[in-house]
PDB file of C-alpha atoms in Angstrom:
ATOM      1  CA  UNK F  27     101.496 146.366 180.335  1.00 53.00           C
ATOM      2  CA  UNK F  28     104.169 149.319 179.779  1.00 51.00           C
ATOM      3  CA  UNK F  29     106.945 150.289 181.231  1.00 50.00           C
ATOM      4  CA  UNK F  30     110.050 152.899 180.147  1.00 49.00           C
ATOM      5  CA  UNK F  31     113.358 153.543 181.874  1.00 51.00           C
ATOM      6  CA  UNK F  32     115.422 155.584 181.712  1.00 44.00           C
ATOM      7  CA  UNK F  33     133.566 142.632 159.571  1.00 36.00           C
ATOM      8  CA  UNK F  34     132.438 142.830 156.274  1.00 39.00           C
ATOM      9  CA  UNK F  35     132.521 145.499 154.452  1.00 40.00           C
ATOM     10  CA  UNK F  36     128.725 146.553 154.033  1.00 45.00           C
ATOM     11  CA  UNK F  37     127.322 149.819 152.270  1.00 47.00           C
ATOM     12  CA  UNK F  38     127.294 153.387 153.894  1.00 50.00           C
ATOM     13  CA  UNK F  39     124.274 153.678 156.126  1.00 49.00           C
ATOM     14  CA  UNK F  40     122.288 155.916 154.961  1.00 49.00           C
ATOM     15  CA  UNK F  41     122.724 159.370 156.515  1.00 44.00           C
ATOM     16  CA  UNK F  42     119.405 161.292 157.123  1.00 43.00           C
ATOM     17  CA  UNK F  43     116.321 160.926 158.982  1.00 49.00           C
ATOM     18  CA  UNK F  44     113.263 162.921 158.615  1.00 46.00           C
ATOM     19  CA  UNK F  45     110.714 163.819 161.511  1.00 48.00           C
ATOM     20  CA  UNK F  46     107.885 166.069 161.351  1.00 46.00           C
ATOM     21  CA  UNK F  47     108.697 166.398 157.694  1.00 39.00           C
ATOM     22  CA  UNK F  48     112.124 168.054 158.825  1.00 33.00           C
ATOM     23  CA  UNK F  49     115.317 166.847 157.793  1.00 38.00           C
ATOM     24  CA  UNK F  50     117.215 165.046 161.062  1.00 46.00           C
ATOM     25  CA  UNK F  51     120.812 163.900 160.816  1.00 49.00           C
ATOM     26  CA  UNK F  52     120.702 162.080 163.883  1.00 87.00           C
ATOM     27  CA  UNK F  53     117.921 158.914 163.449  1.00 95.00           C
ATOM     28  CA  UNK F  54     118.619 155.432 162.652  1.00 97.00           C
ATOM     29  CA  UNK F  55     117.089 152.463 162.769  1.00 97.00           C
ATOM     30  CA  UNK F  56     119.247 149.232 163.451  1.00 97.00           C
ATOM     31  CA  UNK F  57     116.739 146.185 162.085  1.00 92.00           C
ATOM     32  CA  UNK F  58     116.706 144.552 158.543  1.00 85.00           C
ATOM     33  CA  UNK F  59     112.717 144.309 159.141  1.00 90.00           C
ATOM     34  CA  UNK F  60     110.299 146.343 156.143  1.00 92.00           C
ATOM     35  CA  UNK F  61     107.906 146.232 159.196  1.00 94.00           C
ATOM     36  CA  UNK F  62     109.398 148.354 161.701  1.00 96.00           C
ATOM     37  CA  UNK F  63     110.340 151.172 158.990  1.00 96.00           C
ATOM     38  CA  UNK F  64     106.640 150.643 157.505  1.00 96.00           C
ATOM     39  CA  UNK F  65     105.613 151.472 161.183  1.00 97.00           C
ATOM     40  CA  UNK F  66     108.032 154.305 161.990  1.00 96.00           C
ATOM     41  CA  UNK F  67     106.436 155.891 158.306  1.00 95.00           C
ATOM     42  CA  UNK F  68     103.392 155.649 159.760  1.00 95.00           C
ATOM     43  CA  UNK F  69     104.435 158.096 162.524  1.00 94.00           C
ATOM     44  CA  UNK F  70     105.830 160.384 160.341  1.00 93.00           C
ATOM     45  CA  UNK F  71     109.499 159.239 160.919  1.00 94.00           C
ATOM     46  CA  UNK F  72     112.051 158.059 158.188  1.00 92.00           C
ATOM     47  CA  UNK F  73     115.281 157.044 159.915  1.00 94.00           C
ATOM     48  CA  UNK F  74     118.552 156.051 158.542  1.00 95.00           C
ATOM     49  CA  UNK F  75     118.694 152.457 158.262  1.00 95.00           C
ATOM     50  CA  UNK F  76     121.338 149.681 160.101  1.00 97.00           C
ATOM     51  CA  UNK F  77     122.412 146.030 159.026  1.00 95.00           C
ATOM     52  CA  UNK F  78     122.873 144.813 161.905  1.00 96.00           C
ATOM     53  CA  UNK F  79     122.956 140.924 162.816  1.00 92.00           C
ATOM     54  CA  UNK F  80     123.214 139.871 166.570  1.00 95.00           C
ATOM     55  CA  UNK F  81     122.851 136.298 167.734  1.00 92.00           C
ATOM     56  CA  UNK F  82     119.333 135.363 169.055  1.00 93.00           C
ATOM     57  CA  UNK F  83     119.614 132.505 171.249  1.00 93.00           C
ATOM     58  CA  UNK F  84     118.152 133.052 174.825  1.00 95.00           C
ATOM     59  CA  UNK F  85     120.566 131.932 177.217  1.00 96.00           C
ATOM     60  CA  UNK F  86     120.029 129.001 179.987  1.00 95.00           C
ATOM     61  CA  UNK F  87     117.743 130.320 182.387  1.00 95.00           C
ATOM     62  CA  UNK F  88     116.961 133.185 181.104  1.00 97.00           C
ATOM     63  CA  UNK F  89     113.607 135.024 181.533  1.00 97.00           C
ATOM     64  CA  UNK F  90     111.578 135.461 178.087  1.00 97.00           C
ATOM     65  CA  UNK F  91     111.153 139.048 179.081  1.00 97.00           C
ATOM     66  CA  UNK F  92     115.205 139.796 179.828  1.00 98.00           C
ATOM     67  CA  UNK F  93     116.368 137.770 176.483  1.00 98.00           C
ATOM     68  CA  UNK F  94     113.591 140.320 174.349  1.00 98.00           C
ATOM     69  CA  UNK F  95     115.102 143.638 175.793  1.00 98.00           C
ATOM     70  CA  UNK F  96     119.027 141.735 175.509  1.00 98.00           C
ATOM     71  CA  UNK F  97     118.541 141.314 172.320  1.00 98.00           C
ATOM     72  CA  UNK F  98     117.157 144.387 171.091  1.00 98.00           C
ATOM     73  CA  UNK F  99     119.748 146.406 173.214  1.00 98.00           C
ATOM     74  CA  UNK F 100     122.531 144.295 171.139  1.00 98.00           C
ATOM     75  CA  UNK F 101     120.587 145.259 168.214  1.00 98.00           C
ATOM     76  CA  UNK F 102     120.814 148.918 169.001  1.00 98.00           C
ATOM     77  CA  UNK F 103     124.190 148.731 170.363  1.00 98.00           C
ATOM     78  CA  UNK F 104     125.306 146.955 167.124  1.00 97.00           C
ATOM     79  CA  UNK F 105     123.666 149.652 165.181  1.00 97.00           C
ATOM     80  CA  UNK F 106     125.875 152.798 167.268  1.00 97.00           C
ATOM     81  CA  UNK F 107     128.869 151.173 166.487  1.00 97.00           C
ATOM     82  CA  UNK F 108     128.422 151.731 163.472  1.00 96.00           C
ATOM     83  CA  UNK F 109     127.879 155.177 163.576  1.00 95.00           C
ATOM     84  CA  UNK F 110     130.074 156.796 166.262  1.00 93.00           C
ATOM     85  CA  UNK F 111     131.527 158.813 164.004  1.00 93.00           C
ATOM     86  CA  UNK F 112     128.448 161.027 164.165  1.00 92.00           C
ATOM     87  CA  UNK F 113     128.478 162.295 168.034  1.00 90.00           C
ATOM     88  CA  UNK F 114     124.591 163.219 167.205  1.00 91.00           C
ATOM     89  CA  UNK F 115     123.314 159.601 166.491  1.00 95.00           C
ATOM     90  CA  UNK F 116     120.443 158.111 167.963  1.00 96.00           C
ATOM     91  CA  UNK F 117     120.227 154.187 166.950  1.00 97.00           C
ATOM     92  CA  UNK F 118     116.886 152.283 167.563  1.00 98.00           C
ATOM     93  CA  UNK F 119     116.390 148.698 168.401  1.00 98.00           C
ATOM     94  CA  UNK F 120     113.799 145.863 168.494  1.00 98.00           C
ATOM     95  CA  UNK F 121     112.791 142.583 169.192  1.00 97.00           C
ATOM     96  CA  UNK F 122     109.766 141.020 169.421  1.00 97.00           C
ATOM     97  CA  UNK F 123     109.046 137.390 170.335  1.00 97.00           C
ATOM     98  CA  UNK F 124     105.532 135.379 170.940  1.00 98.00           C
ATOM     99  CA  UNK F 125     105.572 133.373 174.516  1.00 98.00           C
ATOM    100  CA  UNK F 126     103.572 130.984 175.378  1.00 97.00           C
ATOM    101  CA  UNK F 127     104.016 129.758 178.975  1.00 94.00           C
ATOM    102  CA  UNK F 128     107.649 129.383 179.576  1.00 92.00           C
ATOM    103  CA  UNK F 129     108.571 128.959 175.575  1.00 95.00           C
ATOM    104  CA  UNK F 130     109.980 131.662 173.255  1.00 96.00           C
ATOM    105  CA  UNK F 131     108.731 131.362 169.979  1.00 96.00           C
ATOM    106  CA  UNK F 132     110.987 132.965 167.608  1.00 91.00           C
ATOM    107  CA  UNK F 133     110.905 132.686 163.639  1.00 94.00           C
ATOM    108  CA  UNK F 134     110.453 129.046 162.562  1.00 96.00           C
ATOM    109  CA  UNK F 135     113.012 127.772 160.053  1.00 95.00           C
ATOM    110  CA  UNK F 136     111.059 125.716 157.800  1.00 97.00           C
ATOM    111  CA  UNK F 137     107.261 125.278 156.926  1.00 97.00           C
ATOM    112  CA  UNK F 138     107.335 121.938 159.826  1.00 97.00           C
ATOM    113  CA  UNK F 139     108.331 124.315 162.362  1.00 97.00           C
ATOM    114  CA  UNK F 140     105.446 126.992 161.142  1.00 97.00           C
ATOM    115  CA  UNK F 141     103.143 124.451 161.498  1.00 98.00           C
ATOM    116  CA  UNK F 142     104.504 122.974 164.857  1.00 97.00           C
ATOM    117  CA  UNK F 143     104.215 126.905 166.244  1.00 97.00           C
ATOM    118  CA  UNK F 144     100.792 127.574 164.891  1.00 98.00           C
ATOM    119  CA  UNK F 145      99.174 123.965 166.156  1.00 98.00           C
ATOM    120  CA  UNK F 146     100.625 124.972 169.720  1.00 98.00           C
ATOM    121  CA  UNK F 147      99.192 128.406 169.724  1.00 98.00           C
ATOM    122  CA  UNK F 148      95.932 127.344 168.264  1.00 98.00           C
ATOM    123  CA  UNK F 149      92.892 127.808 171.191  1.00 97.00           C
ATOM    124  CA  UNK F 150      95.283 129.429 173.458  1.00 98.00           C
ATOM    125  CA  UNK F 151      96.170 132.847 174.713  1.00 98.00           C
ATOM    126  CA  UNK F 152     100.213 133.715 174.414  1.00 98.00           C
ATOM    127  CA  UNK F 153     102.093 136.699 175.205  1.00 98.00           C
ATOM    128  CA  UNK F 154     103.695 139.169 172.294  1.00 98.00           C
ATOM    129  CA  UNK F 155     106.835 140.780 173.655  1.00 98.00           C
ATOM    130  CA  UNK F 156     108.398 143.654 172.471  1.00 98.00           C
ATOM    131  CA  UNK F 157     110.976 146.080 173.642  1.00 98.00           C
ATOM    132  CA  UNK F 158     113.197 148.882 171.987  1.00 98.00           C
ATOM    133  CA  UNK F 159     115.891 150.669 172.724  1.00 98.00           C
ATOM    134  CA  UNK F 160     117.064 154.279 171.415  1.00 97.00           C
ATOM    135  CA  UNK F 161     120.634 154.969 171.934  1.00 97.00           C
ATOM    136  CA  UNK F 162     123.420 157.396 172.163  1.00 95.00           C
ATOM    137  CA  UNK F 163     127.344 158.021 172.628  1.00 93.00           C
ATOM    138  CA  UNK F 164     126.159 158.830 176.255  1.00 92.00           C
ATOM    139  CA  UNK F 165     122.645 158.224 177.277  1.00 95.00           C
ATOM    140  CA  UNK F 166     120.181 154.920 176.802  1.00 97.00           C
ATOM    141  CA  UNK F 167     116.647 154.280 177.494  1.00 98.00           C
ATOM    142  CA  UNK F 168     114.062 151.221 176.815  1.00 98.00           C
ATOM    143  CA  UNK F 169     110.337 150.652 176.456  1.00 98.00           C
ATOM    144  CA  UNK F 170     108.816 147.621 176.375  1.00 98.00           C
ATOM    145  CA  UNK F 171     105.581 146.440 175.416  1.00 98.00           C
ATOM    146  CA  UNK F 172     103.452 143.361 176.829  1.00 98.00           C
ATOM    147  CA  UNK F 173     100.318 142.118 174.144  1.00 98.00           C
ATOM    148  CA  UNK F 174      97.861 139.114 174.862  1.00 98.00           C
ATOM    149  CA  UNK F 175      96.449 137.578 171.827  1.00 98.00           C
ATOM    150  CA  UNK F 176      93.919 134.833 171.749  1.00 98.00           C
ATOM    151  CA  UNK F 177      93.692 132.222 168.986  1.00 98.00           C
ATOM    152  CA  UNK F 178      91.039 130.312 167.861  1.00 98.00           C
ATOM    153  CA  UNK F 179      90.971 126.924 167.330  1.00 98.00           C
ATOM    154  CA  UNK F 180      92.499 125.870 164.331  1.00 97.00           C
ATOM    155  CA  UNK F 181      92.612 122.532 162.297  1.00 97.00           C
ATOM    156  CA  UNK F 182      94.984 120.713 160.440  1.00 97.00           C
ATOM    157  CA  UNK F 183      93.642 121.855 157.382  1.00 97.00           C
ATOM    158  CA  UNK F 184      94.124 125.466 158.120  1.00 97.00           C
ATOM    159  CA  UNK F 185      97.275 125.213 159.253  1.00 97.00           C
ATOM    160  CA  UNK F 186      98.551 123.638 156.730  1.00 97.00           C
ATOM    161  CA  UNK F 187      96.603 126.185 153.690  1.00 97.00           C
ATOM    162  CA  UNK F 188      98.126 129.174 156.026  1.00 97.00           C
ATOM    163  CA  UNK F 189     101.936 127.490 156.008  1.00 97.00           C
ATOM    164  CA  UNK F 190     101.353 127.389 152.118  1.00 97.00           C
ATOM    165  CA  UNK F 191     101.516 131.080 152.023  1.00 96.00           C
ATOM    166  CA  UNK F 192     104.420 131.732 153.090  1.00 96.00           C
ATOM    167  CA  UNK F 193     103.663 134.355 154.969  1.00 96.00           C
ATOM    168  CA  UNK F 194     105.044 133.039 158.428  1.00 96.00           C
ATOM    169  CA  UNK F 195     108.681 133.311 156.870  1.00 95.00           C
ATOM    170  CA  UNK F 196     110.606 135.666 159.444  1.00 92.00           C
ATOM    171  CA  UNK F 197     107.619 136.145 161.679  1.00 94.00           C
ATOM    172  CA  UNK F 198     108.326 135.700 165.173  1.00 94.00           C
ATOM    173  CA  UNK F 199     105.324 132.615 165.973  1.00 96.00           C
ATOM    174  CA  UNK F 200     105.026 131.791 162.431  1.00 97.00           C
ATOM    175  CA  UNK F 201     102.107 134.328 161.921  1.00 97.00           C
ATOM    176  CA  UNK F 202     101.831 138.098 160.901  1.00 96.00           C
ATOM    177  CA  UNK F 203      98.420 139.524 162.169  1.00 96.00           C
ATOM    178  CA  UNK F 204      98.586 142.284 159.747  1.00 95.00           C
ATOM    179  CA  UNK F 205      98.433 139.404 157.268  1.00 95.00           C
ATOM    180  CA  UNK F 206      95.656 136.300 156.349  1.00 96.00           C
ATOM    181  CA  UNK F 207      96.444 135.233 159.936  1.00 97.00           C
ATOM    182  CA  UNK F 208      94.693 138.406 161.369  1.00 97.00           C
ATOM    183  CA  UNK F 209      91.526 135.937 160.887  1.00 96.00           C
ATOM    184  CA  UNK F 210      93.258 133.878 163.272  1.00 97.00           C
ATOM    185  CA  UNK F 211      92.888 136.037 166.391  1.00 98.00           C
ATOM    186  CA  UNK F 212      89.777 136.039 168.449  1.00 98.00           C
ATOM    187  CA  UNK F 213      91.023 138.875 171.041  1.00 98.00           C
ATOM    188  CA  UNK F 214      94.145 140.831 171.215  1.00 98.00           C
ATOM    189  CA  UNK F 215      95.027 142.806 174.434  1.00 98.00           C
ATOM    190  CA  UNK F 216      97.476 145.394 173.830  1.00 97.00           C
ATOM    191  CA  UNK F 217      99.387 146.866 171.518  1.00 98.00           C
ATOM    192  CA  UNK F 218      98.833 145.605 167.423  1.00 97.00           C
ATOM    193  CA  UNK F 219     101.672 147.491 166.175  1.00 98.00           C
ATOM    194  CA  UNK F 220     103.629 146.072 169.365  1.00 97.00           C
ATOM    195  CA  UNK F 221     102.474 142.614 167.862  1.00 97.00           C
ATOM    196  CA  UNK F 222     103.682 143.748 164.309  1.00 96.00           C
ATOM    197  CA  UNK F 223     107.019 144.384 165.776  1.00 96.00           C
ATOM    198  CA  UNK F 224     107.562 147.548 166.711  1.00 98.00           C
ATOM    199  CA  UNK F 225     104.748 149.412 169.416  1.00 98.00           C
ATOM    200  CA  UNK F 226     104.049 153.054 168.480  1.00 97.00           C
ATOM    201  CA  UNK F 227     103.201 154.538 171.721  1.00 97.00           C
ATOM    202  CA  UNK F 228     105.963 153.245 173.344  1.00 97.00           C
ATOM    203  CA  UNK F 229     108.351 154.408 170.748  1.00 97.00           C
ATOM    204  CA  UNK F 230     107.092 157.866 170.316  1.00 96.00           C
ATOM    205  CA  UNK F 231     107.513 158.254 174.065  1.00 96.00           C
ATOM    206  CA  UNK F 232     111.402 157.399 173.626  1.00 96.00           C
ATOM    207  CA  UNK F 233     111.618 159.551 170.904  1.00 95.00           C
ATOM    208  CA  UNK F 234     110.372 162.461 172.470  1.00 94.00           C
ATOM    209  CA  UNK F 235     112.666 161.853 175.975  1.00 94.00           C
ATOM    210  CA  UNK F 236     115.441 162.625 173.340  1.00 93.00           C
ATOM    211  CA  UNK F 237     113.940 165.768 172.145  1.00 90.00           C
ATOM    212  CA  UNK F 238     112.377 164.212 168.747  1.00 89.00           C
ATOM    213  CA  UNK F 239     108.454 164.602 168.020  1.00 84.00           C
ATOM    214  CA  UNK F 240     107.318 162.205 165.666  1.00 82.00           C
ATOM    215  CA  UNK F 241     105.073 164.071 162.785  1.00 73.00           C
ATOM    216  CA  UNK F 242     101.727 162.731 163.884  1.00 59.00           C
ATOM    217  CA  UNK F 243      99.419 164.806 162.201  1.00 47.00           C
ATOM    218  CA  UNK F 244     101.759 166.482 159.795  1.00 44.00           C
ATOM    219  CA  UNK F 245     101.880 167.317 156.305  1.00 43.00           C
ATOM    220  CA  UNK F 246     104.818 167.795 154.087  1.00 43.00           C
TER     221      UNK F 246
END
């Protein structure tokens, strides 16, 4: 499912961005994760990067869906703040949480709550979510992104050797299917790099509503 409508003192953010292999001043990406630059790379886009830190705590009552796309809108809303004084700057942010039924799984904070997260997932089919947002001084739009993936059954035992890892540290669900848990998943429906954190498709599509071709296909 897809859908798009229209203080401490920290270092510099780094100033360029780079699509089709072309120097762009205006690019940055608000999100502390290796895996959502890794993905933009992969699309030929290199943006200036953002630390940004928003609270993530979904609010009483609030849908899983709405508390994704609030977050990642604070994200990117964080991240143009921090850039205003560039009248040019588009800032792009994420989230991306695993839902199964009515329960938000975000990143577990210890091993215990890894394994709690994987042993209710296990055999079941749960929802990825994930939504950006690319903004400017005057003008905002969002994708979002809907995955189904399907674990397999899973024992104690392999639970407990995939916790030992590590791997589910800052993973929202306490898995990364790029990772060992990839063997895991008996169907996914959707979008993988959606699942990964950030979905391609949707994201080229924002980019190019603001005038910006990725460099699929490109060479520098």
């Amino acid at each position: 499912m897809r859908s798009v409508n229209a203080i401490r003192t920290k270092p510099r953010p780094r100033p360029a961005a780079r699509l089709n292999g072309y120097a762009s001043r205006m690019l940055y990406l608000a999100s502390r994760s290796p895996r959502r630059l890794e993905l933009l790379r992969q699309i030929g886009v290199e943006p200036g990067l953002l630390d940004v830190v928003v609270p993530e705590q979904r609010l009483p009552g609030e849908e899983p869906n709405d508390y994704v796309s609030r977050v990642a809108r604070e994200k990117a809303g964080a991240g143009l703040l921090k850039v205003m004084s560039n009248p040019h700057a588009l800032v792009l942010g994420a989230d991306t949480e695993v839902v199964l039924d009515d329960r938000v799984f975000g990143k577990p904070d210890d091993e215990d709550g890894a394994a709690d997260m994987l042993a209710a997932l296990a055999g079941r089919a749960h929802r990825v979510v994930s939504v950006v947002w690319l903004l400017s001084a005057g003008r905002e739009l969002r994708a979002q992104s809907v995955s189904e993936v399907r674990f397999a059954a899973l024992d104690a035992a392999a639970i407990e050797a995939y916790v030992a890892t590590g791997e589910w540290r800052g993973k929202a669900g306490g898995y990364a299917i790029q990772g060992r848990a990839a063997a895991f998943v008996e169907s996914l429906s959707g979008s993988y790099s959606g699942v990964m954190g950030l979905p391609l498709f949707e994201t080229a599509g924002l980019l190019r509503a603001f005038g910006m071709e990725p460099g699929i296909g490109k060479r520098e």
